[in-house]
Amino acid sequence: GADAFAPSAVSLPRAAVAPLAMSAAAEAPAMADSGVPAEHAAPSESVADAEIPTNLPSDCGMDYVPLATMLATGQLAEADQFTRDALIEIAGSKEKGRDFVYWTEVKDIPSTDLATIERLWNKFSGGKFGYSVQKNIWKKSKGDFEVFCRKIGWTTKDGEVERKKRWFGASEFMYDVKKAPNGHLPLTSALRGTSLIKQLLSHPVWDNDDWKKDP
């Protein structure tokens, strides 16, 4: 559907490529533009500081401790937004004055950073969430985006009509490790096509399991 994970109905980029959700620092009505869900996940008090990893390598000088903290304390909505904002930065998009990623920039994202992001999502979801999980489901879906979306819970039904879930206003996605299907998070906008998510899932970092190794 045309509303597929729509982060915004305004400020469309001139190039016809799929952007990531606008960052929270974007202009005008930030809730809709940023893709920030209306309801945030409640932090859990059950995780001790000692359990939050701090050796989180980045080739771009990115600090991933906030992401680790959000994931460790169950703040999945915030972690999801942090991940999109991080990709905007490490892909070089922010430096070029944009707050979305062109699919052609995915190749510029360092494997070191994607591996760090993936280990955190994987660790704190018990292996349920992450791009590598989505890649495996993508392969099982034989590259059919509609099948893929159904498998990871990115679709819903209005009566008999199936459509993509929305994340503007009150988000329809599940920020809950127990309730959400495998591969449900992190979210990637497909509002203007599927090129971006296809490139993310075919990044060379997923060619082997080296990303799993702790630094």
Coordinates of N, CA, C and O in Angstrom, one line a residue, residues 13-86:
P13 N 11.9 13.7 -0.8 CA 13.2 13.9 -1.4 C 13.0 14.0 -2.9 O 12.1 13.3 -3.5
R14 N 13.8 14.7 -3.6 CA 13.7 14.8 -5.1 C 14.0 13.5 -5.8 O 13.5 13.2 -6.8
A15 N 15.0 12.8 -5.2 CA 15.4 11.6 -5.9 C 14.4 10.5 -5.6 O 13.9 10.4 -4.5
A16 N 14.1 9.7 -6.6 CA 13.1 8.6 -6.4 C 13.8 7.4 -5.8 O 13.9 6.4 -6.4
V17 N 14.2 7.5 -4.6 CA 14.8 6.3 -3.9 C 14.1 6.3 -2.5 O 13.6 7.2 -2.0
A18 N 14.2 5.1 -1.9 CA 13.5 4.9 -0.6 C 14.4 5.5 0.5 O 15.5 5.1 0.7
P19 N 13.8 6.4 1.3 CA 14.6 7.0 2.4 C 14.3 6.2 3.7 O 13.4 5.5 3.8
L20 N 15.2 6.4 4.6 CA 14.9 6.0 6.0 C 14.0 7.0 6.6 O 13.8 8.0 6.0
A21 N 13.4 6.6 7.7 CA 12.5 7.6 8.4 C 13.3 8.8 8.7 O 14.5 8.8 9.0
M22 N 12.6 10.0 8.6 CA 13.2 11.2 9.0 C 13.7 11.2 10.4 O 13.1 10.5 11.3
S23 N 14.8 11.8 10.7 CA 15.3 11.8 12.1 C 14.5 12.7 12.9 O 13.7 13.5 12.5
A24 N 14.6 12.4 14.2 CA 13.8 13.2 15.2 C 14.1 14.7 15.2 O 13.3 15.5 15.7
A25 N 15.2 15.0 14.7 CA 15.6 16.4 14.6 C 15.1 17.1 13.4 O 15.4 18.3 13.1
A26 N 14.3 16.4 12.6 CA 13.8 17.0 11.4 C 12.8 18.2 11.6 O 12.4 18.4 12.7
E27 N 12.5 18.8 10.5 CA 11.7 20.0 10.6 C 10.2 19.7 10.9 O 9.8 18.6 10.9
A28 N 9.5 20.8 11.2 CA 8.0 20.8 11.2 C 7.5 19.7 12.2 O 8.0 19.5 13.2
P29 N 6.4 19.0 11.7 CA 5.7 18.1 12.7 C 6.5 16.9 13.0 O 6.4 15.9 12.3
A30 N 7.3 16.9 14.0 CA 8.4 15.9 14.2 C 7.8 14.5 14.4 O 8.4 13.5 14.0
M31 N 6.6 14.4 15.0 CA 6.1 13.1 15.3 C 5.9 12.3 14.0 O 6.3 11.2 13.9
A32 N 5.2 12.9 13.0 CA 5.0 12.2 11.8 C 6.2 12.1 10.9 O 6.5 11.0 10.4
D33 N 7.0 13.2 10.9 CA 8.2 13.1 10.0 C 9.3 12.1 10.5 O 9.9 11.5 9.7
S34 N 9.4 12.0 11.8 CA 10.5 11.2 12.3 C 10.2 9.8 12.3 O 11.2 9.0 12.4
G35 N 9.0 9.4 12.3 CA 8.7 8.0 12.5 C 8.7 7.6 14.0 O 8.7 6.4 14.3
V36 N 8.9 8.6 14.9 CA 8.9 8.3 16.3 C 7.5 7.8 16.7 O 6.5 8.5 16.5
P37 N 7.4 6.6 17.3 CA 6.0 6.2 17.6 C 5.4 7.0 18.7 O 6.2 7.5 19.6
A38 N 4.1 7.1 18.8 CA 3.5 7.9 19.8 C 3.6 7.3 21.2 O 3.7 8.0 22.1
E39 N 3.7 6.0 21.2 CA 3.8 5.4 22.5 C 5.2 4.8 22.7 O 5.6 4.0 21.8
H40 N 5.9 5.2 23.7 CA 7.3 4.7 23.9 C 7.2 3.5 24.8 O 6.4 3.3 25.7
A41 N 8.2 2.6 24.7 CA 8.3 1.4 25.5 C 8.7 1.9 26.9 O 9.5 2.7 27.1
A42 N 8.1 1.2 27.9 CA 8.5 1.6 29.3 C 9.8 0.9 29.6 O 10.0 -0.2 29.3
P43 N 10.7 1.7 30.3 CA 12.0 1.1 30.6 C 11.8 0.0 31.7 O 10.9 0.1 32.5
S44 N 12.7 -1.0 31.6 CA 12.7 -2.0 32.6 C 13.8 -1.8 33.6 O 14.8 -1.3 33.3
E45 N 13.5 -2.0 34.9 CA 14.5 -1.7 35.9 C 15.3 -3.0 36.2 O 16.1 -3.0 37.1
S46 N 15.1 -4.1 35.5 CA 15.6 -5.3 35.9 C 17.1 -5.6 35.4 O 17.7 -6.5 35.7
V47 N 17.6 -4.7 34.5 CA 18.9 -4.9 34.0 C 19.9 -4.0 34.7 O 19.8 -2.8 34.8
A48 N 20.9 -4.6 35.2 CA 22.0 -3.9 36.0 C 22.9 -3.2 35.0 O 23.1 -3.7 33.8
D49 N 23.5 -2.1 35.4 CA 24.4 -1.4 34.5 C 25.5 -2.3 34.0 O 26.0 -2.2 32.9
A50 N 25.9 -3.2 34.9 CA 27.1 -4.1 34.5 C 26.7 -5.0 33.3 O 27.7 -5.5 32.7
E51 N 25.5 -5.2 33.0 CA 25.1 -6.0 31.9 C 25.1 -5.3 30.6 O 24.9 -5.9 29.5
I52 N 25.2 -4.0 30.6 CA 25.2 -3.2 29.4 C 26.6 -3.1 28.8 O 27.5 -2.6 29.4
P53 N 26.8 -3.7 27.6 CA 28.2 -3.7 27.0 C 28.6 -2.3 26.7 O 27.8 -1.4 26.3
T54 N 29.9 -2.1 26.8 CA 30.5 -0.7 26.5 C 31.6 -0.8 25.5 O 32.0 0.2 24.9
N55 N 32.0 -2.0 25.1 CA 33.0 -2.1 24.1 C 32.2 -2.3 22.7 O 31.9 -3.4 22.3
L56 N 31.9 -1.2 22.1 CA 31.0 -1.2 21.0 C 31.7 -0.4 19.8 O 31.5 0.8 19.7
P57 N 32.5 -1.1 19.0 CA 33.3 -0.5 18.0 C 32.5 0.2 16.9 O 31.4 -0.2 16.5
S58 N 33.1 1.4 16.5 CA 32.5 2.1 15.4 C 33.7 2.7 14.5 O 34.7 3.2 15.1
D59 N 33.6 2.6 13.2 CA 34.5 3.2 12.3 C 34.2 4.7 12.1 O 35.0 5.4 11.4
C60 N 33.1 5.2 12.7 CA 32.7 6.6 12.5 C 32.7 7.4 13.8 O 32.2 8.5 13.8
G61 N 33.2 6.8 14.8 CA 33.2 7.5 16.1 C 31.8 7.6 16.7 O 31.5 8.5 17.6
M62 N 30.9 6.7 16.3 CA 29.5 6.7 16.8 C 29.5 6.0 18.2 O 30.2 5.0 18.5
D63 N 28.7 6.6 19.1 CA 28.6 6.1 20.5 C 27.3 5.2 20.5 O 26.2 5.7 20.4
Y64 N 27.5 3.9 20.7 CA 26.4 3.0 20.7 C 25.9 2.6 22.1 O 25.1 1.7 22.3
V65 N 26.5 3.2 23.1 CA 26.1 2.9 24.5 C 24.6 3.2 24.7 O 23.9 2.5 25.4
P66 N 24.1 4.4 24.2 CA 22.7 4.6 24.3 C 21.8 3.5 23.7 O 20.8 3.2 24.3
L67 N 22.2 3.0 22.6 CA 21.5 1.9 21.9 C 21.5 0.7 22.8 O 20.4 0.1 23.0
A68 N 22.7 0.4 23.3 CA 22.8 -0.8 24.2 C 21.9 -0.6 25.5 O 21.2 -1.6 25.9
T69 N 21.9 0.6 26.0 CA 21.1 0.8 27.2 C 19.6 0.7 26.9 O 18.8 0.1 27.7
M70 N 19.2 1.3 25.8 CA 17.7 1.2 25.4 C 17.3 -0.2 25.2 O 16.2 -0.6 25.7
L71 N 18.1 -1.0 24.5 CA 17.8 -2.4 24.3 C 17.8 -3.2 25.6 O 16.9 -4.1 25.8
A72 N 18.8 -3.0 26.4 CA 18.9 -3.7 27.6 C 17.8 -3.4 28.6 O 17.4 -4.3 29.4
T73 N 17.2 -2.2 28.5 CA 16.1 -1.9 29.4 C 14.7 -2.0 28.8 O 13.7 -1.5 29.3
G74 N 14.7 -2.6 27.6 CA 13.4 -2.8 26.9 C 12.8 -1.6 26.2 O 11.6 -1.7 25.9
Q75 N 13.5 -0.6 26.0 CA 13.0 0.6 25.3 C 13.2 0.4 23.8 O 14.0 1.1 23.2
L76 N 12.4 -0.5 23.3 CA 12.5 -0.9 21.9 C 12.1 0.2 20.9 O 12.7 0.3 19.8
A77 N 11.1 1.0 21.2 CA 10.7 2.0 20.3 C 11.8 3.1 20.1 O 12.2 3.5 19.0
E78 N 12.4 3.4 21.3 CA 13.5 4.4 21.2 C 14.8 3.8 20.5 O 15.5 4.5 19.8
A79 N 15.0 2.5 20.8 CA 16.2 1.8 20.2 C 16.0 1.8 18.6 O 16.9 1.9 17.9
D80 N 14.8 1.6 18.2 CA 14.4 1.5 16.8 C 14.7 2.8 16.1 O 15.3 2.9 15.1
Q81 N 14.3 3.9 16.8 CA 14.5 5.3 16.3 C 16.0 5.6 16.3 O 16.6 6.1 15.3
F82 N 16.7 5.2 17.3 CA 18.2 5.5 17.4 C 18.9 4.8 16.3 O 19.8 5.3 15.7
T83 N 18.5 3.5 15.9 CA 19.1 2.8 14.9 C 18.9 3.5 13.5 O 19.9 3.6 12.8
R84 N 17.7 4.0 13.2 CA 17.5 4.7 12.0 C 18.4 6.0 11.9 O 19.0 6.3 10.9
D85 N 18.4 6.7 13.0 CA 19.2 7.9 13.1 C 20.7 7.6 12.9 O 21.4 8.4 12.3
A86 N 21.1 6.5 13.5 CA 22.5 6.1 13.4 C 22.9 5.8 12.0 O 24.0 6.2 11.5

